[in-house]
PDB file of C-alpha atoms and ligand atoms in Angstrom:
ATOM      1  CA  MET A   1      -8.458 -46.661  18.461  1.00 46.00           C
ATOM      2  CA  ASN A   2      -7.149 -43.607  16.620  1.00 47.00           C
ATOM      3  CA  THR A   3      -6.120 -40.565  18.573  1.00 49.00           C
ATOM      4  CA  ILE A   4      -7.397 -37.128  17.562  1.00 48.00           C
ATOM      5  CA  SER A   5      -3.959 -36.167  16.241  1.00 49.00           C
ATOM      6  CA  GLN A   6      -3.930 -39.192  13.944  1.00 51.00           C
ATOM      7  CA  LEU A   7      -7.401 -38.458  12.669  1.00 50.00           C
ATOM      8  CA  ALA A   8      -7.334 -34.681  12.347  1.00 51.00           C
ATOM      9  CA  PRO A   9      -5.092 -34.146   9.307  1.00 51.00           C
ATOM     10  CA  HIS A  10      -6.884 -36.704   7.173  1.00 55.00           C
ATOM     11  CA  ALA A  11     -10.341 -35.927   8.460  1.00 60.00           C
ATOM     12  CA  SER A  12     -10.000 -32.223   7.574  1.00 71.00           C
ATOM     13  CA  GLY A  13      -7.636 -32.549   4.610  1.00 83.00           C
ATOM     14  CA  MET A  14      -5.370 -29.990   6.309  1.00 91.00           C
ATOM     15  CA  THR A  15      -1.748 -31.043   6.280  1.00 92.00           C
ATOM     16  CA  LEU A  16       1.429 -28.996   6.219  1.00 91.00           C
ATOM     17  CA  ASP A  17       3.887 -29.327   3.359  1.00 91.00           C
ATOM     18  CA  GLU A  18       6.717 -31.102   5.216  1.00 92.00           C
ATOM     19  CA  LYS A  19       9.128 -30.681   2.285  1.00 90.00           C
ATOM     20  CA  ALA A  20       8.674 -26.916   2.370  1.00 89.00           C
ATOM     21  CA  LEU A  21       9.246 -26.854   6.141  1.00 91.00           C
ATOM     22  CA  LYS A  22      12.483 -28.771   5.730  1.00 91.00           C
ATOM     23  CA  ALA A  23      13.623 -26.481   2.905  1.00 88.00           C
ATOM     24  CA  ALA A  24      12.836 -23.392   5.010  1.00 88.00           C
ATOM     25  CA  GLY A  25      15.060 -24.661   7.801  1.00 89.00           C
ATOM     26  CA  SER A  26      17.934 -25.997   5.733  1.00 88.00           C
ATOM     27  CA  SER A  27      18.666 -23.637   2.831  1.00 85.00           C
ATOM     28  CA  HIS A  28      18.932 -19.924   1.932  1.00 87.00           C
ATOM     29  CA  LEU A  29      19.182 -18.859   5.573  1.00 88.00           C
ATOM     30  CA  ASP A  30      20.654 -15.557   4.323  1.00 87.00           C
ATOM     31  CA  GLU A  31      17.219 -14.620   2.937  1.00 86.00           C
ATOM     32  CA  GLY A  32      15.768 -14.154   6.411  1.00 85.00           C
ATOM     33  CA  ALA A  33      11.969 -14.439   6.339  1.00 83.00           C
ATOM     34  CA  VAL A  34      11.881 -15.287   2.606  1.00 84.00           C
ATOM     35  CA  THR A  35      11.504 -19.086   2.565  1.00 85.00           C
ATOM     36  CA  PRO A  36      11.972 -21.158  -0.621  1.00 82.00           C
ATOM     37  CA  ALA A  37       8.231 -21.885  -1.019  1.00 79.00           C
ATOM     38  CA  PHE A  38       7.487 -18.156  -0.815  1.00 84.00           C
ATOM     39  CA  ARG A  39      10.280 -17.035  -3.140  1.00 85.00           C
ATOM     40  CA  GLN A  40       8.215 -17.694  -6.280  1.00 86.00           C
ATOM     41  CA  HIS A  41       5.771 -14.924  -5.256  1.00 93.00           C
ATOM     42  CA  ARG A  42       8.347 -12.540  -3.836  1.00 95.00           C
ATOM     43  CA  ASP A  43       9.302 -10.696  -7.053  1.00 94.00           C
ATOM     44  CA  ASP A  44       5.665 -10.096  -8.009  1.00 96.00           C
ATOM     45  CA  ILE A  45       4.849  -8.778  -4.553  1.00 97.00           C
ATOM     46  CA  VAL A  46       7.904  -6.487  -4.526  1.00 97.00           C
ATOM     47  CA  ARG A  47       6.883  -5.120  -7.942  1.00 97.00           C
ATOM     48  CA  LEU A  48       3.334  -4.415  -6.726  1.00 97.00           C
ATOM     49  CA  LEU A  49       4.713  -2.784  -3.580  1.00 98.00           C
ATOM     50  CA  ASN A  50       7.101  -0.589  -5.578  1.00 98.00           C
ATOM     51  CA  ASP A  51       4.202   0.718  -7.685  1.00 97.00           C
ATOM     52  CA  ALA A  52       2.303   1.430  -4.454  1.00 98.00           C
ATOM     53  CA  LEU A  53       5.402   3.188  -3.076  1.00 98.00           C
ATOM     54  CA  ALA A  54       5.545   5.414  -6.189  1.00 98.00           C
ATOM     55  CA  THR A  55       1.829   6.177  -5.779  1.00 98.00           C
ATOM     56  CA  GLU A  56       2.274   7.175  -2.136  1.00 98.00           C
ATOM     57  CA  LEU A  57       5.237   9.432  -2.962  1.00 98.00           C
ATOM     58  CA  VAL A  58       3.328  11.189  -5.771  1.00 98.00           C
ATOM     59  CA  CYS A  59       0.425  11.653  -3.334  1.00 98.00           C
ATOM     60  CA  VAL A  60       2.800  13.240  -0.790  1.00 98.00           C
ATOM     61  CA  LEU A  61       4.034  15.682  -3.450  1.00 98.00           C
ATOM     62  CA  ARG A  62       0.501  16.540  -4.619  1.00 98.00           C
ATOM     63  CA  TYR A  63      -0.807  17.119  -1.093  1.00 98.00           C
ATOM     64  CA  LYS A  64       2.215  19.276  -0.198  1.00 98.00           C
ATOM     65  CA  ARG A  65       1.822  21.344  -3.343  1.00 98.00           C
ATOM     66  CA  HIS A  66      -1.852  21.848  -2.467  1.00 98.00           C
ATOM     67  CA  HIS A  67      -1.111  22.581   1.189  1.00 97.00           C
ATOM     68  CA  PHE A  68       1.299  25.396   0.368  1.00 97.00           C
ATOM     69  CA  THR A  69      -0.666  26.931  -2.524  1.00 97.00           C
ATOM     70  CA  ALA A  70      -4.248  26.729  -1.182  1.00 96.00           C
ATOM     71  CA  HIS A  71      -5.773  30.192  -0.829  1.00 91.00           C
ATOM     72  CA  GLY A  72      -9.163  31.792  -0.247  1.00 86.00           C
ATOM     73  CA  MET A  73     -11.737  32.109   2.531  1.00 82.00           C
ATOM     74  CA  SER A  74     -12.086  28.441   3.442  1.00 84.00           C
ATOM     75  CA  SER A  75      -8.511  27.470   2.628  1.00 92.00           C
ATOM     76  CA  PRO A  76      -6.812  27.329   6.076  1.00 94.00           C
ATOM     77  CA  ALA A  77      -8.780  24.314   7.365  1.00 94.00           C
ATOM     78  CA  ILE A  78      -8.550  22.500   4.034  1.00 96.00           C
ATOM     79  CA  ALA A  79      -4.826  23.284   3.664  1.00 97.00           C
ATOM     80  CA  ALA A  80      -4.288  21.830   7.140  1.00 97.00           C
ATOM     81  CA  GLU A  81      -6.161  18.681   6.098  1.00 97.00           C
ATOM     82  CA  PHE A  82      -3.936  18.384   3.006  1.00 98.00           C
ATOM     83  CA  MET A  83      -0.873  18.375   5.267  1.00 98.00           C
ATOM     84  CA  VAL A  84      -2.401  15.723   7.538  1.00 98.00           C
ATOM     85  CA  HIS A  85      -2.945  13.547   4.467  1.00 98.00           C
ATOM     86  CA  ALA A  86       0.598  14.263   3.168  1.00 98.00           C
ATOM     87  CA  ASN A  87       2.020  13.033   6.472  1.00 98.00           C
ATOM     88  CA  GLU A  88      -0.132   9.895   6.442  1.00 98.00           C
ATOM     89  CA  GLU A  89       0.902   9.112   2.848  1.00 98.00           C
ATOM     90  CA  THR A  90       4.539   9.527   3.977  1.00 98.00           C
ATOM     91  CA  ALA A  91       3.927   6.994   6.749  1.00 98.00           C
ATOM     92  CA  HIS A  92       2.398   4.602   4.180  1.00 98.00           C
ATOM     93  CA  ALA A  93       5.440   5.019   1.908  1.00 98.00           C
ATOM     94  CA  ASP A  94       7.746   4.229   4.843  1.00 98.00           C
ATOM     95  CA  LEU A  95       5.796   1.079   5.753  1.00 98.00           C
ATOM     96  CA  ILE A  96       5.876  -0.128   2.155  1.00 98.00           C
ATOM     97  CA  ALA A  97       9.604   0.604   1.709  1.00 98.00           C
ATOM     98  CA  ARG A  98      10.401  -1.263   4.940  1.00 98.00           C
ATOM     99  CA  ARG A  99       8.379  -4.286   3.809  1.00 98.00           C
ATOM    100  CA  ILE A 100      10.105  -4.317   0.386  1.00 97.00           C
ATOM    101  CA  VAL A 101      13.493  -4.492   2.131  1.00 97.00           C
ATOM    102  CA  GLN A 102      12.221  -7.218   4.471  1.00 95.00           C
ATOM    103  CA  LEU A 103      11.240  -9.213   1.380  1.00 95.00           C
ATOM    104  CA  GLY A 104      14.779  -8.859   0.043  1.00 94.00           C
ATOM    105  CA  GLY A 105      13.803  -6.298  -2.598  1.00 96.00           C
ATOM    106  CA  GLU A 106      14.926  -2.743  -3.310  1.00 97.00           C
ATOM    107  CA  PRO A 107      12.551   0.165  -2.695  1.00 98.00           C
ATOM    108  CA  ASP A 108      12.505   2.354  -5.820  1.00 98.00           C
ATOM    109  CA  PHE A 109      12.567   6.056  -4.891  1.00 98.00           C
ATOM    110  CA  SER A 110      13.853   7.149  -8.310  1.00 98.00           C
ATOM    111  CA  PRO A 111      12.298  10.526  -9.208  1.00 97.00           C
ATOM    112  CA  ASP A 112      12.929   9.757 -12.911  1.00 97.00           C
ATOM    113  CA  THR A 113      10.205   7.122 -13.073  1.00 97.00           C
ATOM    114  CA  LEU A 114       8.008   8.092 -10.126  1.00 97.00           C
ATOM    115  CA  LEU A 115       5.029   9.469 -12.044  1.00 97.00           C
ATOM    116  CA  ALA A 116       5.095   6.730 -14.685  1.00 97.00           C
ATOM    117  CA  ARG A 117       4.967   4.059 -11.973  1.00 97.00           C
ATOM    118  CA  SER A 118       2.351   5.823  -9.833  1.00 97.00           C
ATOM    119  CA  HIS A 119      -1.304   4.816 -10.133  1.00 97.00           C
ATOM    120  CA  ALA A 120      -2.406   8.333  -9.156  1.00 97.00           C
ATOM    121  CA  GLU A 121      -1.620  11.678 -10.798  1.00 97.00           C
ATOM    122  CA  TYR A 122       0.203  14.771  -9.631  1.00 98.00           C
ATOM    123  CA  ASP A 123      -1.916  17.954  -9.806  1.00 98.00           C
ATOM    124  CA  THR A 124      -1.203  21.659 -10.080  1.00 97.00           C
ATOM    125  CA  SER A 125      -4.726  23.079  -9.725  1.00 97.00           C
ATOM    126  CA  SER A 126      -4.874  26.527  -8.166  1.00 94.00           C
ATOM    127  CA  ASP A 127      -8.596  26.484  -7.382  1.00 95.00           C
ATOM    128  CA  LEU A 128      -9.394  25.010  -3.956  1.00 96.00           C
ATOM    129  CA  LYS A 129     -12.337  22.950  -5.161  1.00 96.00           C
ATOM    130  CA  ALA A 130     -10.298  21.547  -8.062  1.00 97.00           C
ATOM    131  CA  MET A 131      -7.577  20.552  -5.574  1.00 97.00           C
ATOM    132  CA  VAL A 132     -10.075  18.700  -3.381  1.00 97.00           C
ATOM    133  CA  LYS A 133     -11.500  16.952  -6.441  1.00 97.00           C
ATOM    134  CA  ALA A 134      -8.035  15.931  -7.739  1.00 98.00           C
ATOM    135  CA  ASN A 135      -7.230  14.465  -4.320  1.00 98.00           C
ATOM    136  CA  LEU A 136     -10.551  12.612  -4.161  1.00 98.00           C
ATOM    137  CA  VAL A 137      -9.859  11.101  -7.595  1.00 97.00           C
ATOM    138  CA  ALA A 138      -6.360  10.037  -6.475  1.00 98.00           C
ATOM    139  CA  GLU A 139      -7.675   8.526  -3.239  1.00 98.00           C
ATOM    140  CA  ARG A 140     -10.337   6.541  -5.079  1.00 98.00           C
ATOM    141  CA  ILE A 141      -7.664   5.192  -7.430  1.00 97.00           C
ATOM    142  CA  ALA A 142      -5.497   4.287  -4.413  1.00 98.00           C
ATOM    143  CA  VAL A 143      -8.466   2.542  -2.755  1.00 98.00           C
ATOM    144  CA  GLU A 144      -9.078   0.488  -5.894  1.00 97.00           C
ATOM    145  CA  ALA A 145      -5.369  -0.344  -6.301  1.00 97.00           C
ATOM    146  CA  TYR A 146      -5.044  -1.515  -2.677  1.00 97.00           C
ATOM    147  CA  ARG A 147      -8.234  -3.600  -2.906  1.00 97.00           C
ATOM    148  CA  GLN A 148      -6.867  -5.327  -6.007  1.00 97.00           C
ATOM    149  CA  MET A 149      -3.441  -5.870  -4.421  1.00 97.00           C
ATOM    150  CA  ILE A 150      -5.024  -7.399  -1.311  1.00 97.00           C
ATOM    151  CA  ALA A 151      -7.070  -9.776  -3.487  1.00 96.00           C
ATOM    152  CA  LEU A 152      -4.009 -10.699  -5.590  1.00 95.00           C
ATOM    153  CA  ILE A 153      -1.672 -11.274  -2.644  1.00 95.00           C
ATOM    154  CA  GLY A 154      -4.313 -13.046  -0.564  1.00 93.00           C
ATOM    155  CA  ASP A 155      -2.823 -15.753   1.618  1.00 92.00           C
ATOM    156  CA  LYS A 156       0.479 -15.849  -0.276  1.00 93.00           C
ATOM    157  CA  ASP A 157       1.871 -13.208   2.085  1.00 95.00           C
ATOM    158  CA  PRO A 158      -0.349 -12.554   5.135  1.00 95.00           C
ATOM    159  CA  THR A 159       2.009  -9.942   6.635  1.00 96.00           C
ATOM    160  CA  THR A 160       1.987  -7.785   3.492  1.00 97.00           C
ATOM    161  CA  LYS A 161      -1.770  -8.306   3.201  1.00 97.00           C
ATOM    162  CA  ARG A 162      -2.335  -7.040   6.765  1.00 98.00           C
ATOM    163  CA  MET A 163      -0.184  -3.981   6.094  1.00 98.00           C
ATOM    164  CA  LEU A 164      -2.099  -3.208   2.900  1.00 98.00           C
ATOM    165  CA  GLU A 165      -5.432  -3.625   4.692  1.00 98.00           C
ATOM    166  CA  ALA A 166      -4.382  -1.032   7.273  1.00 98.00           C
ATOM    167  CA  ILE A 167      -3.260   1.375   4.529  1.00 98.00           C
ATOM    168  CA  LEU A 168      -6.509   0.775   2.621  1.00 98.00           C
ATOM    169  CA  ALA A 169      -8.526   1.764   5.709  1.00 98.00           C
ATOM    170  CA  ASP A 170      -6.627   5.090   5.825  1.00 98.00           C
ATOM    171  CA  GLU A 171      -7.199   5.725   2.107  1.00 98.00           C
ATOM    172  CA  GLU A 172     -10.918   5.051   2.528  1.00 98.00           C
ATOM    173  CA  GLU A 173     -10.981   7.591   5.337  1.00 98.00           C
ATOM    174  CA  HIS A 174      -9.135  10.120   3.146  1.00 98.00           C
ATOM    175  CA  ALA A 175     -11.620   9.618   0.304  1.00 98.00           C
ATOM    176  CA  ASP A 176     -14.509  10.020   2.700  1.00 98.00           C
ATOM    177  CA  GLU A 177     -13.117  13.271   4.148  1.00 97.00           C
ATOM    178  CA  LEU A 178     -12.510  14.704   0.680  1.00 97.00           C
ATOM    179  CA  LYS A 179     -16.026  13.775  -0.427  1.00 97.00           C
ATOM    180  CA  ASP A 180     -17.373  15.696   2.592  1.00 96.00           C
ATOM    181  CA  LEU A 181     -15.172  18.711   1.755  1.00 94.00           C
ATOM    182  CA  LEU A 182     -16.421  18.687  -1.827  1.00 92.00           C
ATOM    183  CA  GLU A 183     -20.043  18.696  -0.659  1.00 90.00           C
ATOM    184  CA  ALA A 184     -19.510  21.414   1.978  1.00 81.00           C
TER     185      ALA A 184
HETATM  186 FE1  FE2 B   1      -1.470   6.393   1.281  1.00 56.59          FE
HETATM  187 FE1  FE2 B   2      -4.614   8.741   0.987  1.00 56.59          FE
END
């Protein structure tokens, strides 16, 4: 009679790739968590993460600009919210940069190419409502970019996917808050 362990892999069609396990344990130990089977996706994921890093850094700059230049009757509360968002975008940038390094890549902080690589725009509006709108637009673009990245990365890199899902939840909250400010 077959035991459950003999039956299970064939019955479910779920078997591990033994060759990949062996390769992970026997070569390229200097690459840390980057195993040979994963390496084929690594460069693409690092590239996606570097574009997200640029986006976060541009968002930090935009929110800071808005925080310090907001003026008018209702500006103090909104300016404070801009700073909260700036700090959360900074935390996102730090998470992304750390993950890029963990994947054996180089985080690109170059100011020369920041805006070209960013999905979202910088903004120099002086009107409070225009600032809120520019930030809402940027957040919606970030939400869409993170959704697409999560779908693209999928199960190829569960750790990066989990990180992006957490960031996405923050961006959705930002977009929601800005929508409320715009309606107020
Ligand atoms: Fe962010
Ligand atoms: Fe955001």
